[in-house]
Coordinates of C-alpha atoms in Angstrom, one line a residue:
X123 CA 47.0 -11.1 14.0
X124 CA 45.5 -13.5 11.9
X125 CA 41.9 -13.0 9.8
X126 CA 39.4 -15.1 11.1
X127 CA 38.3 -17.5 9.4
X128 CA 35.0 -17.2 7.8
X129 CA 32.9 -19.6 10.0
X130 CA 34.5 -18.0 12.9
X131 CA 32.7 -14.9 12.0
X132 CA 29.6 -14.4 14.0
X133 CA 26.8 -11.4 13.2
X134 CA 24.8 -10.9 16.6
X135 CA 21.3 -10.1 16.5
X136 CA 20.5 -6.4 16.3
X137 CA 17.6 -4.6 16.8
X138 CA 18.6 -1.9 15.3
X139 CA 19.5 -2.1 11.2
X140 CA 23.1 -0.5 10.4
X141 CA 24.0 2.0 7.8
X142 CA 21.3 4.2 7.7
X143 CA 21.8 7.7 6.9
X144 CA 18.9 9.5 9.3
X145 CA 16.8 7.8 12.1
X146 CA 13.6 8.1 13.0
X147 CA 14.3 12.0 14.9
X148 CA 17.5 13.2 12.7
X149 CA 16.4 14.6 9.8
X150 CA 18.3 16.0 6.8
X151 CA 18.6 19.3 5.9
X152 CA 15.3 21.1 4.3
X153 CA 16.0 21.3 0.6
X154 CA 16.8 17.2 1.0
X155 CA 13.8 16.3 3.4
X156 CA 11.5 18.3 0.9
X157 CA 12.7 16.4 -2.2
X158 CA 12.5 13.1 -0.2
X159 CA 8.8 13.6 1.1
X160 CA 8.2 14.6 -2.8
X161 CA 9.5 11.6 -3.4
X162 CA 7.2 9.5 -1.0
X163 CA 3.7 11.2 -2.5
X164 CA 5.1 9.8 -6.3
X165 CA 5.2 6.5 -5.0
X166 CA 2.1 6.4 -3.5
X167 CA 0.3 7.6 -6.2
X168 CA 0.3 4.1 -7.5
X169 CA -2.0 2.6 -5.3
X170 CA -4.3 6.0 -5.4
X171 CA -5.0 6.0 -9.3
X172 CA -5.3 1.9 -9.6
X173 CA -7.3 1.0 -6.7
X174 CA -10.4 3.8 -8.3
X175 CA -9.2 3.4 -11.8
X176 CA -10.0 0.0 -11.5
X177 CA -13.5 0.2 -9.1
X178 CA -15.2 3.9 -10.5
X179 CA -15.9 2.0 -14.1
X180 CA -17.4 -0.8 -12.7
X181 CA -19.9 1.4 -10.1
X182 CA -21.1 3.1 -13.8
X183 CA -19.1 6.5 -13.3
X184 CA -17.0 8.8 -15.2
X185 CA -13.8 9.8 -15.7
X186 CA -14.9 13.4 -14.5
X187 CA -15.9 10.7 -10.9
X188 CA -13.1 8.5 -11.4
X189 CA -10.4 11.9 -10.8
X190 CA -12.6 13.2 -8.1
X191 CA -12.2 9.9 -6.4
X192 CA -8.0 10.0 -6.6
X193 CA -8.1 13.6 -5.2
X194 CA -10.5 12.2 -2.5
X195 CA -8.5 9.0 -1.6
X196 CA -4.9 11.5 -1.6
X197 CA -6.4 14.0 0.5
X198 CA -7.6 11.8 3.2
X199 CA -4.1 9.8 2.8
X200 CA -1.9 12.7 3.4
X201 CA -4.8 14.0 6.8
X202 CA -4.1 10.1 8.3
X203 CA -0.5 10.2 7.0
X204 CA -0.4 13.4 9.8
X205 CA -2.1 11.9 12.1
X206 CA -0.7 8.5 12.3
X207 CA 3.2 10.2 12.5
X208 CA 2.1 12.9 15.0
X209 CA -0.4 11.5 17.4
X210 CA -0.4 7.3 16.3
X211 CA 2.7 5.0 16.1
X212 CA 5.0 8.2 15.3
X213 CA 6.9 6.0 12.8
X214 CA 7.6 7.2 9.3
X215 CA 4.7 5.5 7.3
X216 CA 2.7 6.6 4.9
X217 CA -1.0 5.4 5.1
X218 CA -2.5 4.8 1.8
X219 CA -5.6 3.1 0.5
X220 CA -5.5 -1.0 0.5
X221 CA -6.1 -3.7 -1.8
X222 CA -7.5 -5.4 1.3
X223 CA -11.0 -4.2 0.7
X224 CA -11.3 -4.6 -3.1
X225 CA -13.4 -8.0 -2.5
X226 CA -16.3 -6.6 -0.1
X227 CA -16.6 -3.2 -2.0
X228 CA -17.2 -5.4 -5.6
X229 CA -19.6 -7.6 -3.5
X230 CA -21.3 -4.0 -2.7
X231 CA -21.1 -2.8 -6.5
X232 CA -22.1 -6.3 -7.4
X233 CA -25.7 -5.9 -4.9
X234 CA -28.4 -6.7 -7.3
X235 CA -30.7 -3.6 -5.6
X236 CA -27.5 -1.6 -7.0
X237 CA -27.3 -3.1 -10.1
X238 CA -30.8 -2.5 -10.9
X239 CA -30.3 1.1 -10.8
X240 CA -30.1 2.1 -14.9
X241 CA -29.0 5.5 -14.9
X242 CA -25.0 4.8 -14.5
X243 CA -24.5 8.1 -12.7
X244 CA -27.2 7.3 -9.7
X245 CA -26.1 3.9 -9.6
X246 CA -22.1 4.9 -9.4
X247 CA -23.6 7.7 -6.6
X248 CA -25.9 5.4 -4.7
X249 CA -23.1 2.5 -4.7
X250 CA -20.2 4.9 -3.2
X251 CA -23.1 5.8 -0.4
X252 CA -23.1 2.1 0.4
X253 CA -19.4 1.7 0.3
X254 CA -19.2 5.2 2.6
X255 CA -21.3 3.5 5.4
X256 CA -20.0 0.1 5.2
X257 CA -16.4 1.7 5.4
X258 CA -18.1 4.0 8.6
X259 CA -19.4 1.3 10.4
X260 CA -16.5 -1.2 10.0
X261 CA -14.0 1.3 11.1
X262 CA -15.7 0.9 14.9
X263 CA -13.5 -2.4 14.5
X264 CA -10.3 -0.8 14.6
X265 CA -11.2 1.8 16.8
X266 CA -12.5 -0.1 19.9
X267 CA -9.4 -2.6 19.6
X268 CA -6.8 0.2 19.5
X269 CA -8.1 2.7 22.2
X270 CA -9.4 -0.1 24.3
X271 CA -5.7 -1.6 24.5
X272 CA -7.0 -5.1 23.4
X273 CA -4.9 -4.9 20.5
X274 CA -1.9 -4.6 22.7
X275 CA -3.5 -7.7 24.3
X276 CA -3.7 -9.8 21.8
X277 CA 0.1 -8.4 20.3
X278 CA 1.7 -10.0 23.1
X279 CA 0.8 -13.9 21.7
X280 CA 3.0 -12.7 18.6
X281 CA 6.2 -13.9 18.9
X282 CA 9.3 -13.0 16.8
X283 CA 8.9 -16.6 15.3
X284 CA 5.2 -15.8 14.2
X285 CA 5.9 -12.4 13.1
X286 CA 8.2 -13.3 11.0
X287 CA 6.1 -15.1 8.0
X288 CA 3.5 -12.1 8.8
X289 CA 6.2 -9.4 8.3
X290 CA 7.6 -11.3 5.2
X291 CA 4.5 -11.9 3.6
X292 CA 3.2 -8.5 3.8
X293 CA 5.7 -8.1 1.3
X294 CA 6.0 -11.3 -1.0
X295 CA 2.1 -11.2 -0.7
X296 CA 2.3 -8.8 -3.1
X297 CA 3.9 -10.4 -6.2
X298 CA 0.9 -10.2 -8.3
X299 CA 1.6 -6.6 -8.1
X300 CA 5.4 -6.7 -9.4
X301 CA 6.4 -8.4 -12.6
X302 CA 2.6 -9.6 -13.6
X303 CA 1.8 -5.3 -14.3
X304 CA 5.4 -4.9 -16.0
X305 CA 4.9 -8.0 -18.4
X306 CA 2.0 -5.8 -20.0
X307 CA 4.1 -3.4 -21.0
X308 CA 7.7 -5.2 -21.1
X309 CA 9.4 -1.9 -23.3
X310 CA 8.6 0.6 -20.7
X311 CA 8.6 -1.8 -17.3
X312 CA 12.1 -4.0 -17.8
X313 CA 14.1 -0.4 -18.6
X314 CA 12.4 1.1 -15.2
X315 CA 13.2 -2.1 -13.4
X316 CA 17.4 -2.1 -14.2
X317 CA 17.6 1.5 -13.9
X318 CA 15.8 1.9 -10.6
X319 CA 18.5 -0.8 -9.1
X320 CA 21.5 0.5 -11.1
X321 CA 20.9 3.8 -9.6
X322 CA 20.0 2.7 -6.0
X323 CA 23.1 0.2 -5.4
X324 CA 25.3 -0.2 -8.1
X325 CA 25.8 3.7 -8.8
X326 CA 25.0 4.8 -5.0
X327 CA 28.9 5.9 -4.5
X328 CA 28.1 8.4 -6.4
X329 CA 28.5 11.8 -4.8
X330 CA 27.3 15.6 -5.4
X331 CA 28.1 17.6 -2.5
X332 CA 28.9 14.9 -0.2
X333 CA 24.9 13.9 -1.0
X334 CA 25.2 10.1 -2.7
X335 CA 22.5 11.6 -5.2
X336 CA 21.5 8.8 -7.1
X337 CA 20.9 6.3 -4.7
X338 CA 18.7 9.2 -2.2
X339 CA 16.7 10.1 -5.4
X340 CA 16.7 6.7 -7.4
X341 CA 13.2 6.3 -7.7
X342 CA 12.2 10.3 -9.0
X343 CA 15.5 10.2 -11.4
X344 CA 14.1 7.0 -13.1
X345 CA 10.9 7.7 -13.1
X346 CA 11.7 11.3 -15.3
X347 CA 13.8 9.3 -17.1
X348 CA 11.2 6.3 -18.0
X349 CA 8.5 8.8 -18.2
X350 CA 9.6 10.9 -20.8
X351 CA 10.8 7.7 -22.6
X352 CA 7.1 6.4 -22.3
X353 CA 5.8 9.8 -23.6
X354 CA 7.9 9.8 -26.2
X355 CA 6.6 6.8 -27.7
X356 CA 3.5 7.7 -27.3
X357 CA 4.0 10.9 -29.2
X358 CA 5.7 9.1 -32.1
X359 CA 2.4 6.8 -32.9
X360 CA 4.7 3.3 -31.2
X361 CA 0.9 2.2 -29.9
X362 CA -1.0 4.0 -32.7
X363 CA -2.6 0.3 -33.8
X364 CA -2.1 -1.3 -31.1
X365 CA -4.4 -3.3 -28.9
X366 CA -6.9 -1.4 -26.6
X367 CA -5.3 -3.3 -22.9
X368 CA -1.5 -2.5 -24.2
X369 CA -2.6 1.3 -24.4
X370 CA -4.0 1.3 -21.4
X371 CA -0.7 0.0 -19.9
X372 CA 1.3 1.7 -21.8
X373 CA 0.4 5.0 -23.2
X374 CA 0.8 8.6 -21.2
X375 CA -2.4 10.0 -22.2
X376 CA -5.1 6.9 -22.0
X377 CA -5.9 8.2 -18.1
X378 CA -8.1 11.0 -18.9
X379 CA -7.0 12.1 -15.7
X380 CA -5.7 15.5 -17.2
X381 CA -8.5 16.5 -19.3
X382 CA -10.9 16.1 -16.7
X383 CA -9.4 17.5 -13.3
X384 CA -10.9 20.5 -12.1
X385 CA -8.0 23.1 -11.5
X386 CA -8.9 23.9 -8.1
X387 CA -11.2 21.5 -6.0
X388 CA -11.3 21.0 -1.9
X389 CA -12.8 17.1 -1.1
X390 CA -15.1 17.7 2.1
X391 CA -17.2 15.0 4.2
X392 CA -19.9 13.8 2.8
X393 CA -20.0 14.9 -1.0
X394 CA -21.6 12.2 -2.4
X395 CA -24.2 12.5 -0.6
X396 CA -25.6 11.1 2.8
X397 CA -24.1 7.2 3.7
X398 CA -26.7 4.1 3.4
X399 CA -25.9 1.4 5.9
X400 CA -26.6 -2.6 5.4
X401 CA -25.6 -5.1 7.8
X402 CA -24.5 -7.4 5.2
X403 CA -22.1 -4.6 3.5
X404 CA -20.5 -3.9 7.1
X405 CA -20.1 -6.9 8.1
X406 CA -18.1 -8.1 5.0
X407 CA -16.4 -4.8 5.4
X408 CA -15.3 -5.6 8.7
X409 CA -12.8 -8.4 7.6
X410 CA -11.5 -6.1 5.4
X411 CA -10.7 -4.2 8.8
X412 CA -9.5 -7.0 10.2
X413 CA -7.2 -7.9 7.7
X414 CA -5.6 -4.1 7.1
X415 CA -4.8 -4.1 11.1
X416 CA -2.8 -7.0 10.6
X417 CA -1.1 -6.1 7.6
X418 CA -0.4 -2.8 9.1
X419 CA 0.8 -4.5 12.2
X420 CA 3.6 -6.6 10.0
X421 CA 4.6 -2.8 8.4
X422 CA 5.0 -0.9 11.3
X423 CA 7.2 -3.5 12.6
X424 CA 8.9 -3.1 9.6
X425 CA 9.2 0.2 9.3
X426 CA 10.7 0.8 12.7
X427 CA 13.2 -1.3 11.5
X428 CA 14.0 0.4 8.8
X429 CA 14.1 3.5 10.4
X430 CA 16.6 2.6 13.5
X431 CA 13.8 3.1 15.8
X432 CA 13.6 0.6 19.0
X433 CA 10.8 -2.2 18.2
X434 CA 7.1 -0.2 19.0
X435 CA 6.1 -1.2 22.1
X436 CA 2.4 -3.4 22.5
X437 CA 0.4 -0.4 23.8
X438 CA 2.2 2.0 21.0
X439 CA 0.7 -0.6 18.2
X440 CA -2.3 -0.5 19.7
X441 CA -2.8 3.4 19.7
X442 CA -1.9 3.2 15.9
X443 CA -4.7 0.9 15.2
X444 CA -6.8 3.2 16.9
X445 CA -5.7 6.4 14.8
X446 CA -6.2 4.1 11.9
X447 CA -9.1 2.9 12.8
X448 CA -10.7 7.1 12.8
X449 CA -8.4 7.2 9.6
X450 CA -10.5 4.5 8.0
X451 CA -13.7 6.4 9.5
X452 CA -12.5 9.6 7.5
X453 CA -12.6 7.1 4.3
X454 CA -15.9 6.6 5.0
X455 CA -17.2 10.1 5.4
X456 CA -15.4 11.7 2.7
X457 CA -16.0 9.1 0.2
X458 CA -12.5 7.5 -1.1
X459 CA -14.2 3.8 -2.2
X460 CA -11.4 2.4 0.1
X461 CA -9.9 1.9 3.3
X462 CA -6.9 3.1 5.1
X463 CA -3.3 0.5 5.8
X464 CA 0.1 1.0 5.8
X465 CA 1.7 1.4 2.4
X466 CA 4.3 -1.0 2.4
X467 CA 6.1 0.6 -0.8
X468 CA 6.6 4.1 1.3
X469 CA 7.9 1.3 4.0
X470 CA 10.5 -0.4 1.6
X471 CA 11.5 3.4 0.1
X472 CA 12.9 3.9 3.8
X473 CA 15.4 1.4 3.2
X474 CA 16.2 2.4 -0.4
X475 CA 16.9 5.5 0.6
X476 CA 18.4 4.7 3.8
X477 CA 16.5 7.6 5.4
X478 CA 13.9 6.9 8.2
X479 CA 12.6 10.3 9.2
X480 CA 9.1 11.0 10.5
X481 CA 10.1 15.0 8.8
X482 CA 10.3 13.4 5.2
X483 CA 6.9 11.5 6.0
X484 CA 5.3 14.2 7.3
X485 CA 6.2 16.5 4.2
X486 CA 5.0 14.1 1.7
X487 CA 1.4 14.3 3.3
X488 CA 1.6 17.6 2.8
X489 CA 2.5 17.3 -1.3
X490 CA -0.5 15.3 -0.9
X491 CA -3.2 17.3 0.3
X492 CA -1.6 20.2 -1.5
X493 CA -1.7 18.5 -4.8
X494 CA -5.1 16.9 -4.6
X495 CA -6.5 20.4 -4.4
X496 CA -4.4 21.4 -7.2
X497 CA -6.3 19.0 -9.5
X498 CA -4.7 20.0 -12.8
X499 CA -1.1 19.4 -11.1
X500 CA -1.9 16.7 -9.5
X501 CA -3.5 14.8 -12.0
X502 CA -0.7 15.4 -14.0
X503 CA 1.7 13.2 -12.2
X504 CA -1.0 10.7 -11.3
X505 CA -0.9 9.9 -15.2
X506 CA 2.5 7.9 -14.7
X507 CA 2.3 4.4 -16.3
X508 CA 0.8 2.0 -13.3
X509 CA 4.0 -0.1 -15.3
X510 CA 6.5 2.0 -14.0
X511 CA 5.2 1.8 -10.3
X512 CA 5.2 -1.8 -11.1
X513 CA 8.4 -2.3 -11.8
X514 CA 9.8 0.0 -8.2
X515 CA 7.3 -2.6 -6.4
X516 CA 9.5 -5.3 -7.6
X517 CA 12.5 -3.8 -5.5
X518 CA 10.0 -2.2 -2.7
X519 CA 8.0 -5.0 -1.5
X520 CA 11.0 -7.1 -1.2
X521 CA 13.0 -5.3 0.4
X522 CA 10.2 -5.7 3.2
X523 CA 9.7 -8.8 3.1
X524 CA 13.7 -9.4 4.0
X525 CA 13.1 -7.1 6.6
X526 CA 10.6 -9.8 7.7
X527 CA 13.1 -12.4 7.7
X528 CA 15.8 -10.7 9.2
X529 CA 13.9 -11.2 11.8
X530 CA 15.1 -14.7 11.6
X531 CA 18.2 -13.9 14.2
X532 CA 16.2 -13.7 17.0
X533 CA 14.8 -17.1 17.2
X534 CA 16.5 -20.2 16.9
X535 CA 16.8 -21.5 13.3
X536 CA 18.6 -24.5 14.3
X537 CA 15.5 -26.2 15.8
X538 CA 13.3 -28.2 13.6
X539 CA 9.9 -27.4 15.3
X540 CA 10.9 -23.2 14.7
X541 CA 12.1 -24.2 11.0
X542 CA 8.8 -26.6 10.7
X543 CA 6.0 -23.2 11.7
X544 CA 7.8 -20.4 9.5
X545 CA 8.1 -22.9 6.4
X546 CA 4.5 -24.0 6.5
X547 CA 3.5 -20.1 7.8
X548 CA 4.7 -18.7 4.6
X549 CA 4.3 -21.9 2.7
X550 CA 0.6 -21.8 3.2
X551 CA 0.5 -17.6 3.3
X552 CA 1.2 -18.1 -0.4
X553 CA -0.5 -21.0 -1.4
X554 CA -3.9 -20.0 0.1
X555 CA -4.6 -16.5 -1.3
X556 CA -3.1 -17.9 -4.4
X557 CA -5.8 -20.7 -4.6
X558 CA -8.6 -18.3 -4.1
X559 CA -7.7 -15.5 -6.7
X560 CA -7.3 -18.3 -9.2
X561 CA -10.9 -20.0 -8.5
X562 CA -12.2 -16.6 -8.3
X563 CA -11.0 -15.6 -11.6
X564 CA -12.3 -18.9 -13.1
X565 CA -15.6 -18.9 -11.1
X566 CA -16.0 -15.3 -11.1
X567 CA -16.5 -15.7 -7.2
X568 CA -14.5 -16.9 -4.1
X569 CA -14.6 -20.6 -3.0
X570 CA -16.9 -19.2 -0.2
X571 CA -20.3 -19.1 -2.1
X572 CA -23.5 -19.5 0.0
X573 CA -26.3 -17.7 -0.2
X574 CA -25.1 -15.6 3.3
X575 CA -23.6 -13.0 1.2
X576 CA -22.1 -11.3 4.2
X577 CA -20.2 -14.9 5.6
X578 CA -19.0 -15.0 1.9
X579 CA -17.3 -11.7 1.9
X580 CA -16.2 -12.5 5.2
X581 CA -14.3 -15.6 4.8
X582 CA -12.7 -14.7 1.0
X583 CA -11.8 -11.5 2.4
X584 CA -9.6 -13.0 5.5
X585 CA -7.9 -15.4 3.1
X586 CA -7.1 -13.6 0.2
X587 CA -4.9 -12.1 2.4
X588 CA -1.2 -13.6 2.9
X589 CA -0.6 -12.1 5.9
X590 CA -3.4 -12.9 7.6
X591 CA -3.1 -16.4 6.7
X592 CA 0.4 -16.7 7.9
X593 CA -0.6 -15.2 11.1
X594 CA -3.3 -17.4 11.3
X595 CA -0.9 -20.4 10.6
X596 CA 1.6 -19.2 12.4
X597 CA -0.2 -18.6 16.2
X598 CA -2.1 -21.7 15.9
X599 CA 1.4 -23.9 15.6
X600 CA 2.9 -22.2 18.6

């Protein structure tokens, strides 16, 4: 019989990926799942040292609050990560802090009442407090669209064509995160970069024990490997004179995270002391909410893709933004400076690894709540390069945001209204947030700048966000 010829070859749609090792309920055996979920909690410690390392100096605190803040934010993410994969969505997702609410927590730090505070340890104190009750009574958001079903409501209006630019961008949304870290510390990023893809496709035949080793455990080989690299230039003086930002990006030791982690420390509610609520802080908090229930929306959808799971149902969505929504209320009371998403680099590690089970997840929460008690431990790998996490985000985040357009097959690409709303969707998903980070960083505040401080955060909040743009977009042209 003859081969077909190549435009005779037709791929139908498939809900379902192919070539994944483990689904969603087949998991591998223990001493595999347990170096897997290890695997998971290194990759989100990313997010969970940068988003406080970047916020705790700017509220006036230490690097003594600073630490106490990362084992805050990991505790809380492995508790949620439990709840969300045993009582939520029951998909394999991690859910770690989000970048979503960096703009209304500096407009909180940034309150002149706050700023007028002198002694830097009160003021750090009294501006988590605000933070704690905004985060408390924005969380009500989430909650009362999950439980109440309205979620799954509103779900339903979200076709496969408006997904799409959603699920895409909650990936390519993320680019400032990729190459932009690794080009401040080129030496240590560009290695991390090649061998993190060498090892997870090019060297993936590669078996030990019928176990394809280096493309399960790509990301904690290369890490080791570009660790100890980066320590030993740090050890041999390579930054001795250099300046003070390459350093910071570059060196092993510059996160005082060590130094100054207790060795044994349980987070509890309300240990900064009692919340202070504002109006104005909630209320810019709560498109923050808004913004993390979309983006989460986009990764769930992604990850049951990833994870050969059938597509979650509207009313299953819906319960996960409820769970989130009490996860984001744990924020709150136990102080982690940030809310709760998906992590959409735990998401992309499914398909790396080709290995979607809820087991793995569900172990890596427990490395994480472990560890963050264990400060001295944990600490210790939470002073990896942010470089080196850079450069796996480079790989991560797109391999979600193809999940997003594989989505492609299920609408008709050969009609020019469907090719017309996912262009401009992502076209403008891009451009938007784009044009408000770079007047922000020129202006040193959004685009929306009235004297309501609370419809400012609101409206820079909403579109810095590339998802929410494109589902903005997206809806309104169909």
């Amino acid at each position: 019989m003859a081969e077909p010829k190549p435009e005779e070859i037709s791929h139908p749609p498939m809900d379902q990926l192919q070539g994944l090792e483990y689904c969603i309920d087949s998991n591998p055996s223990w001493g595999e799942a347990i170096a897997l979920g290890f695997q998971h909690y290194i990759l989100a410690l990313g997010t969970a040292v940068m988003i406080p390392s970047f916020l705790v100096p700017l509220m006036g605190g230490t690097d003594d609050d600073k630490v106490r803040v990362v084992q805050t934010l990991l505790f809380v993410e492995g508790i949620n990560t439990l709840l969300q994969t045993l009582f939520g969505t029951r998909l394999p997702t991690v859910i770690g802090g989000s970048y979503a609410f960096m703009v209304p927590i500096i407009s909180i730090i940034h309150d002149t009442t706050l700023l007028s505070i002198e002694d830097n340890h009160m003021r750090f104190l009294y501006t988590m407090r605000a933070v704690q009750g905004a985060l408390i009574v924005a969380s009500s958001i989430q909650i009362i669209l999950g439980y109440s079903q309205m979620w799954a409501i509103c779900t339903r209006f979200f076709s496969p064509l408006g997904m799409i630019p959603v699920i895409a961008l909650v990936g390519f949304g993320l680019f400032d995160k990729g190459f932009p870290v690794i080009g401040r510390c080129v030496e240590i990023g560009i290695p991390m970069l090649i061998l993190f893809i060498a090892f997870s496709q090019y060297l993936k035949n590669f078996h030990t024990k019928q176990l394809p080793i280096l493309e399960r455990f790509a990301l904690i080989i290369s890490i080791t490997v570009i660790w100890a690299y980066a320590h030993l230039l740090t050890a041999s003086g390579a930054y001795k004179h250099r300046p003070e930002l390459t350093q910071l990006n570059c060196r092993t030791d510059k996160a005082n995270l060590i130094s100054s982690a207790p060795w044994i420390k349980i987070p509890y509610p309300l240990q900064w002391g009692a919340p202070t609520f504002d109006a104005g802080h909630a209320f810019g908090m709560m498109a923050a909410v808004l913004v993390s229930l979309i983006e989460s929306t986009g990764s769930y959808k992604a990850a049951a893709r990833l994870a050969s799971a059938t597509p979650p149902p509207a009313h299953i969505l819906s319960r996960g933004i409820g769970w989130q929504g009490i996860g984001i209320l744990l924020d709150g009371l136990f102080g982690t400076l940030t809310g709760s998403t998906v992590s959409v680099e735990n998401v992309g590690l499914l398909g790396s690894t080709r290995v979607g089970s809820r087991r793995v997840i569900q172990i890596s929460a427990g490395f994480m709540i472990f560890f963050s008690i264990l400060g001295k431990f944990g600490a210790l790998f939470a002073s990896i390069p942010f470089t080196i996490f850079a450069a796996v985000y480079c790989v991560l985040f797109g391999i979600v945001a193809s999940v997003g357009l594989s989505f492609m097959q299920f609408t008709n690409m050969n009609s020019m209204r469907n090719l017309f709303i996912i262009g401009v969707a992502m076209f403008l998903g891009l451009s938007v947030p784009e044009y408000y980070r770079e007047y922000t960083a020129k202006a040193l505040h959004g685009p929306a700048h009235t004297r309501a401080v609370w419809f400012n955060d609101f409206l820079n909040t909403i579109f810095f966000s590339s998802p929410t743009v494109a589902l903005i977009v997206a809806v309104l042209l169909d």
